[in-house]
CSV table of C-alpha atoms and ligand atoms in Angstrom, one decimal:
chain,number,residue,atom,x,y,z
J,1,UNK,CA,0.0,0.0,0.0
J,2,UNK,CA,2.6,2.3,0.7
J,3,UNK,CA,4.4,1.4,-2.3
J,4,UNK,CA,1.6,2.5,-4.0
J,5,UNK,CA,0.8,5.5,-2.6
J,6,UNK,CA,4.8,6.4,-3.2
J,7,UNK,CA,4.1,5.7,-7.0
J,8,UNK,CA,1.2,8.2,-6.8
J,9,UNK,CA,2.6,10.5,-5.1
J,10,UNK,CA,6.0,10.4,-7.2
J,11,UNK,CA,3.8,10.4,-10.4
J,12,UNK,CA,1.4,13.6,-9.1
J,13,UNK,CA,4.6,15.4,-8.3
J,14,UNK,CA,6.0,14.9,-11.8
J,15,UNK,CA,3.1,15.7,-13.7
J,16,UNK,CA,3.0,18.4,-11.3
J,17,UNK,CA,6.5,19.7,-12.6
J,18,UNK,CA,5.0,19.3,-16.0
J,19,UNK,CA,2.0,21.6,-15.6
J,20,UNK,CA,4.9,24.3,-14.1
J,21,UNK,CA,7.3,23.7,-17.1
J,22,UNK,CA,4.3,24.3,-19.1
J,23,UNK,CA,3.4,27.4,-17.3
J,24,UNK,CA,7.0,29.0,-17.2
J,25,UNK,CA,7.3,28.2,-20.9
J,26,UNK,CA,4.3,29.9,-21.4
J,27,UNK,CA,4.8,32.6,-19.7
J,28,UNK,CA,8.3,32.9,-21.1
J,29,UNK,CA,6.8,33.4,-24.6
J,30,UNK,CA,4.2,35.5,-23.7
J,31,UNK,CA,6.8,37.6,-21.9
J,32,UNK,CA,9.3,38.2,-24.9
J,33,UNK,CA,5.6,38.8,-27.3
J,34,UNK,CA,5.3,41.6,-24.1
J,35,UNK,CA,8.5,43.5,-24.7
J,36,UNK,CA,8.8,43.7,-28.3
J,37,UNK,CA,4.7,44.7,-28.5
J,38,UNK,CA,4.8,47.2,-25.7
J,39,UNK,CA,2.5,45.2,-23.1
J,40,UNK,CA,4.6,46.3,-20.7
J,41,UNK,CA,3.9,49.6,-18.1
J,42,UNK,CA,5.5,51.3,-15.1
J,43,UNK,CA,3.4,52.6,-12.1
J,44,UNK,CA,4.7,55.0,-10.2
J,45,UNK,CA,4.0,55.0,-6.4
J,46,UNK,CA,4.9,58.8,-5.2
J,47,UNK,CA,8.0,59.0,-2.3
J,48,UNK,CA,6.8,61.8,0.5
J,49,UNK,CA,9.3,64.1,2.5
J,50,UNK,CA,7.7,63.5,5.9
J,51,UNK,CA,8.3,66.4,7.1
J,52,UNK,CA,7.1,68.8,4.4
J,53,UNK,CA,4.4,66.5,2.7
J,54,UNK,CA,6.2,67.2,-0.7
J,55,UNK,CA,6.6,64.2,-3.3
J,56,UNK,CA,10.2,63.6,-3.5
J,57,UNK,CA,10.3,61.0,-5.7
J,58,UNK,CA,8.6,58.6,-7.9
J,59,UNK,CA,9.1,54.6,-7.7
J,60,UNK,CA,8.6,52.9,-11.1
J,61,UNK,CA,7.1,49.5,-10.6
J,62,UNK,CA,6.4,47.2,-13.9
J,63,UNK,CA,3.1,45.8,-14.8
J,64,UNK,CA,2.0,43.5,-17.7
J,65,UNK,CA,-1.3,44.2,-19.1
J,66,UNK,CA,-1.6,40.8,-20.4
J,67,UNK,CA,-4.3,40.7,-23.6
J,68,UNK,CA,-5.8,37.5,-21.6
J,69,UNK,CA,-5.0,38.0,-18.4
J,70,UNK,CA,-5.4,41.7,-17.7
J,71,UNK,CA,-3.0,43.4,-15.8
J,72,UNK,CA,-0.1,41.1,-13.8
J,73,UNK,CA,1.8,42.2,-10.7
J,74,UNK,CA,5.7,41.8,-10.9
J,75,UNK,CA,5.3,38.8,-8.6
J,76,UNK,CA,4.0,36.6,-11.7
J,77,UNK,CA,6.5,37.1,-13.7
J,78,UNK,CA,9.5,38.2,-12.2
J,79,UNK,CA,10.9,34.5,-11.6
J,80,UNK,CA,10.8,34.1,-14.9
J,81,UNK,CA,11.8,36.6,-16.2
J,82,UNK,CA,15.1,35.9,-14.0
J,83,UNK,CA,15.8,33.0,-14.9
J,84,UNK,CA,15.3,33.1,-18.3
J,85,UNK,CA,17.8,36.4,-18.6
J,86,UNK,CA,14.8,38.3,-19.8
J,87,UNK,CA,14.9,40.5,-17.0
J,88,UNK,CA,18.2,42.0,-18.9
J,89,UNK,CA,16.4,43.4,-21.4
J,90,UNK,CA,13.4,44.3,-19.8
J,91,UNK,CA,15.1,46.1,-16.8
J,92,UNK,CA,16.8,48.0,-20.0
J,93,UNK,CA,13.1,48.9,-21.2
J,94,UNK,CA,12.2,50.1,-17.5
J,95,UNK,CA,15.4,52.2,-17.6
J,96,UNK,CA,14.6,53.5,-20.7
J,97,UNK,CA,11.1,54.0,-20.0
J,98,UNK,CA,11.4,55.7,-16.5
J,99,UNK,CA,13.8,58.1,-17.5
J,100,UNK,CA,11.6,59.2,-20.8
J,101,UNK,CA,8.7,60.0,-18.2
J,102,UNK,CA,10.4,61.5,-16.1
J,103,UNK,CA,11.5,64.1,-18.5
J,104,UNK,CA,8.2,64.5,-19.9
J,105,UNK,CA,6.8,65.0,-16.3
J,106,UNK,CA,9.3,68.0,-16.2
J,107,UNK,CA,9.3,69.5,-19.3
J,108,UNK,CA,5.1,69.4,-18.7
J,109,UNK,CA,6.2,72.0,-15.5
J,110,UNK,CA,5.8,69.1,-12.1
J,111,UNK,CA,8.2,70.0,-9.6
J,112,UNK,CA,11.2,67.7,-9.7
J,113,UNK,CA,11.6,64.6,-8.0
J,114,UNK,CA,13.7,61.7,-7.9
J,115,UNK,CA,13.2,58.7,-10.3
J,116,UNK,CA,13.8,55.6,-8.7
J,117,UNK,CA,13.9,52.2,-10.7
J,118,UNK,CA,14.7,48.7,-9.1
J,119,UNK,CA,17.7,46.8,-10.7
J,120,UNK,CA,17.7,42.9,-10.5
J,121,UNK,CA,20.9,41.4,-9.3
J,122,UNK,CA,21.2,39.8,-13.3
J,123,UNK,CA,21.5,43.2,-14.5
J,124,UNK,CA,24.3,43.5,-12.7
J,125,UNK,CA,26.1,40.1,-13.5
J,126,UNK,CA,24.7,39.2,-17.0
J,127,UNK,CA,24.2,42.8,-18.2
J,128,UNK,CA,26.3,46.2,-18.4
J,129,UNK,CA,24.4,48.1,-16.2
J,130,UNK,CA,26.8,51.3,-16.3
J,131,UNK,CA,26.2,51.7,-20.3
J,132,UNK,CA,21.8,50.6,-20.2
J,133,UNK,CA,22.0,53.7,-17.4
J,134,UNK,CA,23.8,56.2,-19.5
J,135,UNK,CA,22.2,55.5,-22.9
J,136,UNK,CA,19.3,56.1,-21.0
J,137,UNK,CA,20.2,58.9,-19.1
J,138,UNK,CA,21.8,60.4,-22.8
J,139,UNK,CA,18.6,59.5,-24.8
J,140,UNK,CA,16.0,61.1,-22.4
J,141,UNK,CA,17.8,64.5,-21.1
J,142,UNK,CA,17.3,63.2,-17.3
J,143,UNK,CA,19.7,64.7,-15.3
J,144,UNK,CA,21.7,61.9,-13.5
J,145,UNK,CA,20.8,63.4,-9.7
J,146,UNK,CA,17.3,62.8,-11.0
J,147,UNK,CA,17.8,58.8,-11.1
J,148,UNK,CA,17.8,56.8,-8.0
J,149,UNK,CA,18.8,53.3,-8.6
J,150,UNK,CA,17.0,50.6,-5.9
J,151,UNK,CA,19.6,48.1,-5.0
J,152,UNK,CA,19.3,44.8,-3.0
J,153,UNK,CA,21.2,43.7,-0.1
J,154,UNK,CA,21.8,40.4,-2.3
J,155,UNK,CA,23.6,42.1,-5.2
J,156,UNK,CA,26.1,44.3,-3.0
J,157,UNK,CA,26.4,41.2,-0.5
J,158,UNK,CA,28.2,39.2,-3.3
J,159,UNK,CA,31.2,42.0,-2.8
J,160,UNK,CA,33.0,41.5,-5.9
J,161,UNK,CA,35.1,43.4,-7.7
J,162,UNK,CA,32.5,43.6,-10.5
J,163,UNK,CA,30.1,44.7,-8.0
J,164,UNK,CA,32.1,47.1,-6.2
J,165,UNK,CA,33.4,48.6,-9.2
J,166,UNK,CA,30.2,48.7,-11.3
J,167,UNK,CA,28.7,50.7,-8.1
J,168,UNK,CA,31.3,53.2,-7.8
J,169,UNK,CA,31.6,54.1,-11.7
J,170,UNK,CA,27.5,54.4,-11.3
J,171,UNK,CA,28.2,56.5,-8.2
J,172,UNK,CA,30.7,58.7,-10.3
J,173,UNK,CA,28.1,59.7,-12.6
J,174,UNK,CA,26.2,61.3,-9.8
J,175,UNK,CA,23.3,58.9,-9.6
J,176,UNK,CA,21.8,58.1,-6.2
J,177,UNK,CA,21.4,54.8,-5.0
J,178,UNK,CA,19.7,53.6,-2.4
J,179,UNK,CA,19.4,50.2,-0.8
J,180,UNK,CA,15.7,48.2,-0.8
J,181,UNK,CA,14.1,46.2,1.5
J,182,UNK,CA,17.2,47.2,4.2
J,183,UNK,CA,17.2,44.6,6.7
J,184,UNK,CA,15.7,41.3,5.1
J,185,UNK,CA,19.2,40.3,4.0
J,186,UNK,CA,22.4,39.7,6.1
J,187,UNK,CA,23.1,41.6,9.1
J,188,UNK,CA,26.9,42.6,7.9
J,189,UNK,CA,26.7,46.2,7.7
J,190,UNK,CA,30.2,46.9,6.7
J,191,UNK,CA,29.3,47.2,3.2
J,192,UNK,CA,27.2,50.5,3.3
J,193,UNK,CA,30.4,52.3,3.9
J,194,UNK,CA,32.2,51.1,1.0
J,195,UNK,CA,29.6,50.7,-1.3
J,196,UNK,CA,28.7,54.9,-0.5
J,197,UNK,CA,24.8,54.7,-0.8
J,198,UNK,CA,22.5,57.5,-0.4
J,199,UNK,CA,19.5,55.7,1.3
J,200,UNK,CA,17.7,52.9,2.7
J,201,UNK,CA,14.6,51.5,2.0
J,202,UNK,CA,13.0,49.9,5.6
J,203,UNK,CA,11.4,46.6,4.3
J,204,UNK,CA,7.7,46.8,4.8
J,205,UNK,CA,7.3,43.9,6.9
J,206,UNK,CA,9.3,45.8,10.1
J,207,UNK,CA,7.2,49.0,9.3
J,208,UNK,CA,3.6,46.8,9.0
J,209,UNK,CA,4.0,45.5,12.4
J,210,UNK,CA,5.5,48.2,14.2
J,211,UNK,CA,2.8,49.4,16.3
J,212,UNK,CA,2.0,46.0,17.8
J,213,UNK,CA,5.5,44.4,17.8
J,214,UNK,CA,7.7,46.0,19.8
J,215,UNK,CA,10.5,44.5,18.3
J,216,UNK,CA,10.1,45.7,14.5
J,217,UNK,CA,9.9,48.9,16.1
J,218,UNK,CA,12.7,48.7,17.9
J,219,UNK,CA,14.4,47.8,15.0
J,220,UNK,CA,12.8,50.3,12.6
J,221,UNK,CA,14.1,53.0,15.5
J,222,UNK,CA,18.0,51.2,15.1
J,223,UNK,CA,18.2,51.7,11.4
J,224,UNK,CA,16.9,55.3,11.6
J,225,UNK,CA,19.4,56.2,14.1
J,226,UNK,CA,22.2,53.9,12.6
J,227,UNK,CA,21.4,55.7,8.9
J,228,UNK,CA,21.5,59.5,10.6
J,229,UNK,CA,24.7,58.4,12.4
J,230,UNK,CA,26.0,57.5,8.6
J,231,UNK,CA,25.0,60.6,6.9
J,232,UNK,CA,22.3,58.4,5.2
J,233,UNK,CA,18.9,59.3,4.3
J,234,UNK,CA,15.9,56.7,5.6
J,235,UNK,CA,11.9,55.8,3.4
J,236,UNK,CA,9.8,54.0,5.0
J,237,UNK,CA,8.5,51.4,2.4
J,238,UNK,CA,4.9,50.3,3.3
J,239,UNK,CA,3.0,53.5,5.1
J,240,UNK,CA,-0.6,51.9,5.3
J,241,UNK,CA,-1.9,54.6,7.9
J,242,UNK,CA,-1.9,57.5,10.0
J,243,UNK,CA,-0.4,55.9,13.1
J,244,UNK,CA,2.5,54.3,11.1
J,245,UNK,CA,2.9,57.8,9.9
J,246,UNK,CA,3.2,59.9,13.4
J,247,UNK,CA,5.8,56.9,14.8
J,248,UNK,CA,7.6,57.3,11.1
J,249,UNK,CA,7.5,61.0,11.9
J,250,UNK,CA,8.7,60.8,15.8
J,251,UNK,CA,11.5,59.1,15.1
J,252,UNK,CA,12.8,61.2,12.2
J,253,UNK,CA,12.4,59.0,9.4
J,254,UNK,CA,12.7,61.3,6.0
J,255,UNK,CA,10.4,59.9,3.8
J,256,UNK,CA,7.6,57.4,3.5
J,257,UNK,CA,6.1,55.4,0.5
J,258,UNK,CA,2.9,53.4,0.6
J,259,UNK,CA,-1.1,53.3,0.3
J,260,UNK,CA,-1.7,55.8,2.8
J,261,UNK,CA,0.0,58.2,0.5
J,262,UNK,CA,-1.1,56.3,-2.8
J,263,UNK,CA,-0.8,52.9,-4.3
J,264,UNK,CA,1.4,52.7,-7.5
J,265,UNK,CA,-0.6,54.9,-10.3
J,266,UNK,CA,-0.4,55.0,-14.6
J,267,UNK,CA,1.7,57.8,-15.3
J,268,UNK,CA,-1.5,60.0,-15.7
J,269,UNK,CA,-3.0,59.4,-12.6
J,270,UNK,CA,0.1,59.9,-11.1
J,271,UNK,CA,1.0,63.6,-12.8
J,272,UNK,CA,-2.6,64.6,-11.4
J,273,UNK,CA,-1.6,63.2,-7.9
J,274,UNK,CA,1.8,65.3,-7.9
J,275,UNK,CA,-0.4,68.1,-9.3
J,276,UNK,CA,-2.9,67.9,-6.4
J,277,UNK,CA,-0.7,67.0,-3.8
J,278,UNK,CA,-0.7,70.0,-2.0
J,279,UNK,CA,-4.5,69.7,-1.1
J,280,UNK,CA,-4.3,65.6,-0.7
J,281,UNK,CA,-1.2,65.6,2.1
J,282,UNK,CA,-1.6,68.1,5.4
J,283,UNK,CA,1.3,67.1,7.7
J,284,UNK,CA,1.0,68.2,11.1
J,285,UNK,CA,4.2,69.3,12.7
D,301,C2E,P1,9.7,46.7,-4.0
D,301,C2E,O1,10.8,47.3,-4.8
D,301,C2E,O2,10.0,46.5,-2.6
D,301,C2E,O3,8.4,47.6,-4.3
D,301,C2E,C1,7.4,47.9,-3.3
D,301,C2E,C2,6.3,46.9,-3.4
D,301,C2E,O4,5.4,47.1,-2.3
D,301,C2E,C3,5.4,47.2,-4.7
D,301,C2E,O5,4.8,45.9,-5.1
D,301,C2E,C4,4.3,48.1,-4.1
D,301,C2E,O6,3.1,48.1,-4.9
D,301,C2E,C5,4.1,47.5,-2.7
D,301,C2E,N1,3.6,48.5,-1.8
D,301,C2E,C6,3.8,49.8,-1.8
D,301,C2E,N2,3.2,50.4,-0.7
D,301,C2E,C7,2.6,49.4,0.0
D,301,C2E,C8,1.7,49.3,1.1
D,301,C2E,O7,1.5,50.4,1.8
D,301,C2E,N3,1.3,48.1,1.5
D,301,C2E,C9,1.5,47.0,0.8
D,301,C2E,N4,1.0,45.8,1.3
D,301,C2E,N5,2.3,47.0,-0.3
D,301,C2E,C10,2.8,48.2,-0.7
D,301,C2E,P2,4.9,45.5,-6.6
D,301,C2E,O8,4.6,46.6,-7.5
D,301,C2E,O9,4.0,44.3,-6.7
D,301,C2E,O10,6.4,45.0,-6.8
D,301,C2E,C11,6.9,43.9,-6.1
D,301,C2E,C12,8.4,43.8,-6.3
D,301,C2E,O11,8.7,43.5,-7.7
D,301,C2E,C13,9.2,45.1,-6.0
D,301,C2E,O12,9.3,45.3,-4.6
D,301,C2E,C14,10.5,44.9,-6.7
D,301,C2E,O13,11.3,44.1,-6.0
D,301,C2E,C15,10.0,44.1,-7.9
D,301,C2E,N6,9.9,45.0,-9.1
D,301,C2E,C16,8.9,45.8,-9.5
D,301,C2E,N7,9.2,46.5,-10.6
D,301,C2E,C17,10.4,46.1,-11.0
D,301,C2E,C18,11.3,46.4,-12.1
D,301,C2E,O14,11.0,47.2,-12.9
D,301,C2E,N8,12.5,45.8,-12.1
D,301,C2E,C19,12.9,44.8,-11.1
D,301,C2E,N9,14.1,44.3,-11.2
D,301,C2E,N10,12.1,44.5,-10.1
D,301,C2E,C20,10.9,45.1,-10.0
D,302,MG,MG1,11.9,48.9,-4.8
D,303,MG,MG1,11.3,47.7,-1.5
D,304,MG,MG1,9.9,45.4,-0.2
């Protein structure tokens, strides 16, 4: 009997594989079919000064408006996109694509904010990430103290000399970078000194459960202090409501990102948000 159930089991778990094969494959295809017929978007999620209410910033964020599907959060295809390499290109589109809106957002008269765009690790290994920035930053006019680039902990934790190097040379150019999800990777610290960041992103899940966990605030409070003691600036990723926003705001934190301000928005929406946002956001000192 338990033979048998083994051979089930072993058989569900292959067909099982199958049915993901399939899927990936599928979504593979579909993906390249996306980037070469334009079915893929940014939405921008606007970055607030917390203690002046202004936008400061803009975070693109892909979508996929899938002709079957409607529109797909990065979560479904991100995987594969890694590990098919696509991401390469397709982080090259986003680059491409954030810096042309940003322009257009300033050449239309919005008050000027940072860019930020996320980089996968790959981009950094497989791709050259120093030339996809500048031939973006060339073919769009964006000024390069207007781009913010998202790294992860993973990418600068590999700490070598590709890494290092590729950081600095984008550094040189006058970019700002700033670290995402700060504090879901590894606890060595010794490489935000050397890699000469501008910011870090607190990862949501500390800043969700702040009020009632006493421990993701304390820690929250740690890398706020630890980031003013390092001349580093500090967003709070995640900033679902009012109270999240008075303990952001006691403890200094300089920016905040997240649906209490808005959820990511299509580049109109967004312009109107930025447009409105002096009636929308009433910080109380
Ligand atoms: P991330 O860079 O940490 O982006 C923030 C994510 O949190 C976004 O999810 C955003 O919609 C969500 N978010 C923002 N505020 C709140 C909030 O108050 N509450 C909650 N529950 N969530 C909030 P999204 O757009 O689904 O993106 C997920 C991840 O996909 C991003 O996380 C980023 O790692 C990746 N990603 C998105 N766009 C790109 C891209 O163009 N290139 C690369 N390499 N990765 C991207
Ligand atoms: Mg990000
Ligand atoms: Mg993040
Ligand atoms: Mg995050």
């Amino acid at each position: 009997h338990a033979k048998g159930a083994g051979r089930n089991a072993f058989r569900f778990y292959t067909e099982q594989m199958n049915v993901d094969a399939v899927a990936h494959q599928h979504i593979r295809v579909g993906l390249r079919r996306a980037l070469e017929h334009g079915e893929l978007a940014l939405h921008y999620q606007p970055q607030i000064s917390l203690s002046s209410g202004a936008v400061i910033g803009a975070e693109a964020l892909i979508r996929w408006n899938h002709p079957e599907l409607g529109l797909l959060l990065p979560a479904t295809f991100l995987p594969t996109a890694e590990e098919s390499g696509l991401i390469v290109p397709m982080g090259d589109w986003v680059l491409q694509e954030a810096c042309r809106q940003a322009v257009e957002w300033l050449e239309a008269g919005l008050p000027e904010f940072v860019m930020a765009v996320n980089i996968s690790a790959m981009q950094f290994t497989r791709g050259d990430l120093e030339q996809s920035v500048l031939r973006a930053l060339a073919d769009s006019g964006l000024p390069p103290a207007l781009l913010e680039l998202e790294l992860t902990e993973s990418i600068l934790i590999q700490d070598t000399e590709k890494v290092l190097e590729t950081v600095q040379r984008l550094k040189s150019h006058g970019l700002m970078l700033s670290i995402d999800d700060f504090g879901t990777g590894y606890s060595s610290l010794s490489y935000l000194k050397r890699f000469n960041v501008d910011k870090l992103k607190i990862d949501r899940s500390f800043i969700c459960d702040m009020i009632n966990n006493p421990n993701d605030a304390t820690i929250v409070r740690a890398i706020i202090q630890m980031a003013r003691n390092l001349n580093l600036k500090t967003i709070a990723e995640g900033v679902e409501d009012e109270h999240l926003l008075s303990f952001l705001r006691l403890q200094y934190c300089d920016e905040g990102q997240g649906y209490y301000f808005s959820r990511p928005l299509p580049a109109d929406e967004f312009a109107r948000y930025v447009a409105n946002n002096t009636q929308q956001l009433k910080l109380i000192p």
